[in-house]
XYZ file of C-alpha atoms in Angstrom:
331
model
C 108.366 34.203 80.163
C 109.134 37.682 78.779
C 112.356 36.462 77.197
C 110.528 33.602 75.468
C 107.754 35.948 74.333
C 110.231 38.450 72.888
C 112.045 35.615 71.129
C 108.871 34.243 69.527
C 107.658 37.687 68.425
C 111.108 38.494 67.041
C 111.229 35.249 65.045
C 107.761 35.964 63.645
C 108.748 39.468 62.523
C 111.961 38.185 60.927
C 109.992 35.447 59.141
C 107.543 37.986 57.714
C 110.344 40.309 56.583
C 112.418 37.603 54.899
C 109.378 36.081 53.188
C 108.262 39.476 51.854
C 111.739 40.187 50.473
C 111.976 36.792 48.773
C 108.478 37.086 47.304
C 109.229 40.577 45.991
C 112.486 39.462 44.353
C 110.856 36.430 42.713
C 108.170 38.605 41.123
C 110.303 41.655 40.324
C 113.190 39.817 38.639
C 111.207 37.072 36.932
C 111.002 36.846 33.114
C 107.271 37.540 33.463
C 107.773 40.778 35.379
C 105.380 43.590 34.371
C 108.001 45.464 32.321
C 109.022 42.348 30.394
C 105.395 41.344 29.962
C 104.433 44.706 28.435
C 107.408 44.547 26.053
C 106.461 41.031 24.970
C 102.802 41.743 24.183
C 103.153 45.250 22.730
C 103.479 45.185 18.918
C 106.646 47.071 17.838
C 104.803 48.854 15.024
C 102.162 50.213 17.410
C 104.501 52.973 18.622
C 106.498 53.418 15.420
C 106.459 57.029 14.299
C 104.989 58.177 17.632
C 107.929 59.663 19.585
C 105.766 61.158 22.322
C 103.977 57.890 22.989
C 107.257 55.988 22.852
C 108.853 58.353 25.399
C 105.890 58.041 27.751
C 105.971 54.266 27.459
C 109.717 54.118 28.149
C 109.305 56.354 31.201
C 106.482 54.149 32.468
C 108.521 50.972 31.939
C 111.404 52.531 33.865
C 109.121 52.865 36.885
C 108.409 49.128 36.704
C 111.994 47.943 36.311
C 114.197 47.370 39.371
C 117.451 49.283 39.573
C 120.744 48.597 41.324
C 121.367 45.864 43.856
C 118.478 43.389 44.399
C 119.037 43.442 48.167
C 118.909 47.241 48.288
C 115.830 47.306 46.045
C 114.034 44.774 48.245
C 114.949 46.719 51.391
C 113.587 49.891 49.810
C 110.343 48.094 49.000
C 110.194 46.745 52.565
C 110.689 50.274 53.903
C 107.701 51.425 51.849
C 105.624 48.518 53.152
C 106.463 49.365 56.763
C 105.142 52.867 56.093
C 101.866 51.490 54.700
C 102.724 52.049 51.052
C 102.073 48.928 48.962
C 102.386 50.742 45.657
C 99.936 51.725 42.937
C 97.766 49.207 41.130
C 98.910 48.954 37.499
C 95.427 48.488 36.049
C 93.317 51.006 37.965
C 96.104 53.373 39.156
C 94.564 53.241 42.642
C 96.658 52.622 45.791
C 96.884 48.914 46.547
C 95.999 49.505 50.197
C 92.683 51.050 49.121
C 91.797 48.098 46.895
C 92.704 45.495 49.523
C 90.870 47.414 52.261
C 87.687 47.214 50.193
C 88.009 43.470 49.502
C 89.456 42.149 52.768
C 86.287 42.424 54.929
C 84.342 40.221 52.496
C 86.998 37.488 52.619
C 87.284 37.730 56.404
C 83.520 37.342 56.666
C 83.131 34.174 54.591
C 86.398 32.562 55.741
C 85.966 33.031 59.488
C 82.267 32.157 59.400
C 82.820 28.950 57.438
C 85.778 27.858 59.563
C 83.982 28.443 62.863
C 80.866 26.597 61.674
C 82.840 23.652 60.281
C 85.124 23.554 63.338
C 82.479 23.379 66.058
C 80.188 21.146 64.003
C 83.107 18.886 63.069
C 84.280 18.680 66.674
C 80.863 17.600 67.869
C 80.282 15.083 65.070
C 83.802 13.672 65.350
C 83.421 13.212 69.085
C 80.094 11.394 68.675
C 81.411 9.164 65.890
C 84.580 8.333 67.814
C 82.606 7.526 70.950
C 80.447 5.123 68.908
C 83.422 3.513 67.156
C 82.788 0.194 65.453
C 79.045 0.753 64.994
C 77.128 1.056 61.727
C 76.762 4.785 62.333
C 80.531 5.096 62.603
C 81.271 3.137 59.426
C 78.620 4.878 57.306
C 79.556 8.400 58.397
C 83.247 7.611 58.002
C 82.627 6.562 54.402
C 80.560 9.698 53.765
C 83.139 12.132 55.150
C 86.024 10.324 53.473
C 84.323 10.776 50.089
C 83.407 14.386 50.926
C 86.973 15.225 51.841
C 88.275 13.955 48.505
C 86.061 16.340 46.478
C 88.005 19.478 45.444
C 86.538 22.754 46.631
C 86.095 24.085 43.098
C 84.022 21.001 42.158
C 81.701 21.287 45.152
C 81.440 25.055 44.611
C 80.545 24.644 40.941
C 77.897 22.015 41.769
C 76.305 24.180 44.460
C 76.321 27.177 42.131
C 74.709 25.187 39.327
C 71.957 23.473 41.320
C 71.152 26.016 44.065
C 71.974 29.118 42.043
C 71.117 28.574 38.390
C 68.722 25.614 38.417
C 66.648 26.285 41.541
C 67.365 30.013 41.817
C 67.412 29.921 45.609
C 70.563 31.995 45.976
C 72.348 34.711 43.948
C 75.050 33.565 41.543
C 77.491 36.426 42.074
C 78.380 39.593 43.942
C 78.381 40.458 47.639
C 74.960 42.145 47.801
C 72.114 43.209 45.545
C 72.476 46.419 43.590
C 68.985 47.555 44.555
C 69.758 47.815 48.288
C 71.478 50.703 50.029
C 74.774 49.698 51.703
C 74.770 50.376 55.432
C 73.599 49.036 58.754
C 70.057 48.231 57.703
C 68.014 45.032 57.546
C 67.677 44.761 53.712
C 71.425 45.182 53.219
C 72.336 42.677 55.956
C 69.902 40.089 54.577
C 71.255 40.629 51.066
C 74.848 40.157 52.270
C 73.936 36.933 54.076
C 72.061 35.598 51.051
C 74.945 36.319 48.675
C 77.490 34.859 51.088
C 75.531 31.677 51.806
C 76.881 29.573 48.920
C 80.548 30.619 49.389
C 80.276 29.918 53.121
C 78.560 26.578 52.491
C 81.275 25.577 50.017
C 84.117 26.426 52.404
C 82.272 24.773 55.296
C 81.865 21.506 53.398
C 85.522 21.665 52.346
C 86.710 21.919 55.964
C 84.063 19.893 57.796
C 85.242 16.414 56.791
C 88.794 17.124 57.932
C 87.671 18.271 61.378
C 85.347 15.269 61.786
C 87.982 12.700 60.820
C 90.673 14.350 62.916
C 88.434 14.638 65.976
C 87.295 11.031 65.602
C 90.904 9.812 65.597
C 91.760 11.931 68.650
C 88.646 10.728 70.461
C 89.459 7.059 69.866
C 93.017 7.651 71.070
C 91.816 9.461 74.201
C 89.310 6.696 75.007
C 92.273 4.393 75.601
C 93.733 6.601 78.336
C 93.748 5.336 81.943
C 91.801 8.286 83.346
C 88.900 7.512 80.980
C 88.842 3.868 82.060
C 88.965 4.939 85.702
C 86.042 7.334 85.158
C 84.003 4.516 83.595
C 84.800 2.226 86.538
C 83.656 4.920 88.955
C 80.298 4.947 87.186
C 80.443 8.547 85.968
C 77.697 9.501 83.550
C 78.628 8.685 79.946
C 77.750 12.196 78.762
C 80.164 13.692 81.295
C 82.869 11.265 80.225
C 82.285 12.125 76.586
C 82.500 15.886 77.062
C 84.684 16.527 80.127
C 87.114 13.603 79.983
C 87.310 12.691 76.309
C 86.241 15.759 74.350
C 88.203 18.315 76.365
C 91.479 16.447 75.814
C 90.810 15.267 72.261
C 90.139 18.816 71.087
C 93.542 20.182 72.133
C 95.536 19.216 69.004
C 92.767 20.670 66.819
C 93.101 24.103 68.384
C 96.434 24.814 66.713
C 95.034 23.432 63.455
C 92.161 25.923 63.742
C 94.528 28.890 63.984
C 96.627 27.627 61.058
C 93.527 27.001 58.952
C 92.298 30.565 59.403
C 95.586 31.870 58.049
C 95.860 29.477 55.120
C 92.188 29.793 54.145
C 92.730 33.355 52.914
C 94.752 31.906 50.061
C 92.414 28.977 49.499
C 89.410 31.265 49.078
C 90.625 32.236 45.600
C 88.767 29.306 43.983
C 85.529 29.898 45.863
C 85.500 33.659 45.311
C 86.222 33.268 41.612
C 83.467 30.667 41.160
C 80.864 32.849 42.878
C 82.299 36.180 41.618
C 82.620 37.214 45.252
C 84.594 40.492 45.599
C 87.127 39.308 48.165
C 90.903 39.025 48.345
C 90.899 35.700 46.489
C 89.045 37.254 43.555
C 91.531 40.134 43.556
C 94.483 37.744 43.546
C 93.083 35.801 40.603
C 92.691 38.984 38.553
C 96.105 40.266 39.616
C 97.797 37.065 38.458
C 95.798 37.032 35.237
C 96.805 40.610 34.335
C 100.311 40.424 35.830
C 99.470 43.208 38.260
C 102.467 42.684 40.525
C 101.885 45.530 43.077
C 98.460 44.072 43.851
C 99.912 40.541 43.916
C 102.548 41.585 46.445
C 100.004 43.417 48.575
C 97.840 40.297 48.804
C 100.881 38.079 49.402
C 101.816 40.284 52.361
C 98.334 39.828 53.817
C 98.581 36.036 53.396
C 102.086 35.867 54.852
C 101.175 37.978 57.863
C 97.961 36.055 58.561
C 99.744 32.690 58.586
C 102.700 33.817 60.737
C 100.518 35.741 63.197
C 98.173 32.749 63.419
C 101.036 30.426 64.343
C 102.256 32.935 66.934
C 98.794 33.234 68.511
C 98.504 29.448 68.655
C 101.782 29.230 70.546
C 100.813 31.976 72.962
C 97.295 30.784 73.762
C 97.700 26.991 73.790
C 98.585 27.024 77.489
C 95.183 28.571 78.256
C 93.502 25.401 77.017
C 96.011 22.910 78.384
C 97.281 23.795 81.887
C 99.962 21.114 81.532
C 101.716 23.298 78.970
C 103.487 26.393 80.257
C 104.310 29.318 77.991
C 108.040 29.435 77.416
C 108.616 25.701 77.854
C-alpha cells in the first residue's frame, strides 16, 4: 500500500517537473520569445540617437534572454518555481503569483460550480433515460443532447450573452461584481457575484451536461444487462431501488474518474467563456498573456493547469477504491 502510494506520488511529481521544464523551454527558446518579439516590433529609428534609452532597452532584453545550457536554465527556473517565484509580469511589473492569486478564485468558483451541477444533473438524467431506453422520451432527449453536445462553448456563450445579457438585460455582460457594491462578506456583494457568474456557469454547465447524460445513459444500459440486475427484477425488488442501488451505483463508477479529470482540464477550457463574458479569471489572464506575449504570466498559468490535471488524476486513483470496494488501492 505505502510502496504503491509513494510510487504514484513520485510519478506525479516527476510528470509535473518534466512538463514544466518542457513548457518553459518551448516558450523561452521559440522565435516568438519576448526578447525576439520586442526586437521585431520595435522600429530601429525609435531609439536612434538615444544612447541612454538604447542601453536601458538592451539591459532589459538581456533579462528576457536565456543564457547558457537550456537544461541548466530550465532547472534554474524550476528552482525558482519550487520557491514560489513565478517571475515578474512583463506588462504590469507585478509578481505573477500575485496576479494569479487574484484571478484563480473566480475561475475555481465558476468551474467547480458548473461541473458539479452538470455532473449530478447529468447523472440523474442519464440514468432515467437509460432506464427508459427505446421509448419516445429516450429518443427525443437523445437527439436533444446530441445536438447540444455538438455546439461549441463559445457559440453557446455568445448566444446567451446576446439574448440574456444585451437583449433582455437580465444579467450583467461583464465583470465579476458590480462596481457600486463593497467587496466583502455581505449580502449585496454575494448577490452581485452570483448574478455576474450566472451566465458563465450556465454556459459551462450546458457544455458539460450533454456529455454526462450520454455517458451515463450508455453505462446504465450496459449495467441493465448484468445478471444481478435481472436477478433483482425476478425477486420483485422495487424498480426505484433497482434503478438507484443496483443500476445507478454501478453505472456511475466510470464517470467518477471522468469528473476528476474534467475539473483539471476545465481550467484551460474556461478561457473562451471568461473572454466572452469578460470574467476576470485565469482563462481571461491566459488570453491576454498570449495576446501580449507575456511569457512569465503564461508559464505561471501553465503550471497551474499542469498541476491541476496531474493532481486530479492522482486523486482519482487514490479515491476510486472508496466508491468501488472491488478495487483495492495498489492493485
